[in-house]
Coordinates of C-alpha atoms in Angstrom, one line a residue:
M1 CA 109.7 100.7 53.1
L2 CA 111.6 102.1 55.8
I3 CA 115.1 103.8 54.6
H4 CA 116.7 104.4 57.2
P5 CA 117.4 101.6 60.6
S6 CA 116.3 104.2 63.2
H7 CA 112.7 104.2 61.6
V8 CA 113.0 100.6 62.9
A9 CA 111.2 100.6 66.2
I10 CA 108.7 103.6 65.4
A11 CA 107.3 101.1 62.8
N12 CA 107.2 98.1 64.9
E13 CA 105.7 100.3 67.4
V14 CA 102.9 101.7 65.1
F15 CA 102.3 98.3 62.9
S16 CA 102.7 95.7 66.2
P17 CA 99.1 94.5 67.7
S18 CA 98.8 96.4 70.8
Q19 CA 98.2 94.3 74.1
F20 CA 95.1 95.4 74.1
E21 CA 94.4 93.8 70.7
V22 CA 96.0 90.7 71.4
D23 CA 93.9 90.1 74.5
F24 CA 90.9 91.2 72.7
Y25 CA 91.3 88.9 70.0
A26 CA 92.4 86.0 72.4
G27 CA 89.2 86.1 74.0
M28 CA 87.5 86.8 70.7
I29 CA 88.8 83.2 69.6
Q30 CA 88.1 81.6 73.3
A31 CA 84.4 82.8 73.0
F32 CA 83.9 81.6 69.6
E33 CA 85.3 78.2 70.1
Q34 CA 83.2 77.7 73.7
A35 CA 80.3 78.6 70.9
E36 CA 81.3 76.1 68.5
A37 CA 81.8 73.4 70.7
E38 CA 78.3 74.0 71.7
G39 CA 76.8 73.7 68.0
A40 CA 76.7 77.5 66.8
A41 CA 78.7 79.0 64.0
A42 CA 78.5 82.3 65.5
V43 CA 78.6 84.4 68.8
L44 CA 78.2 88.0 70.3
Y45 CA 81.4 88.9 71.7
E46 CA 81.8 92.4 73.4
D47 CA 78.6 93.3 71.9
M48 CA 80.0 92.4 68.2
H49 CA 78.6 89.5 65.9
I50 CA 81.7 87.3 65.6
D51 CA 81.8 84.2 63.1
Y52 CA 84.4 82.4 61.2
A53 CA 85.8 85.1 59.1
H54 CA 86.4 87.4 62.1
V55 CA 88.1 84.4 63.8
K56 CA 90.5 84.2 61.0
T57 CA 91.3 87.4 61.0
A58 CA 92.1 87.2 64.8
R59 CA 94.1 84.3 64.3
E60 CA 96.1 85.9 61.9
V61 CA 96.9 89.2 64.0
L62 CA 97.8 86.8 67.1
D63 CA 100.2 84.7 65.0
Y64 CA 101.7 87.7 63.5
H65 CA 102.3 88.9 67.1
D66 CA 103.7 85.6 67.8
R67 CA 106.1 86.0 65.0
L68 CA 107.2 89.4 65.9
S69 CA 107.7 88.2 69.7
V70 CA 109.7 85.3 68.5
A71 CA 111.7 87.4 66.1
G72 CA 112.7 89.9 68.9
G73 CA 110.3 92.6 67.6
S74 CA 108.6 95.1 69.8
A75 CA 105.3 93.7 70.1
A76 CA 103.4 95.1 72.6

């Protein structure tokens, strides 16, 4: 909860996904979708085991980023 409008910019900066996170999650989804098209239910991405639960979170983060961008937020 913010109590003063001057806090909004700081909160947006701290809680918005960074460009690194956006790129990371987009790459994760792409790698998973390619593996899934080949019949796999998991993939190794950036030395991490990725499955449906990880991709669900990645999609939620990207959706949040997109909603902030459309709303005029300061998503980096």
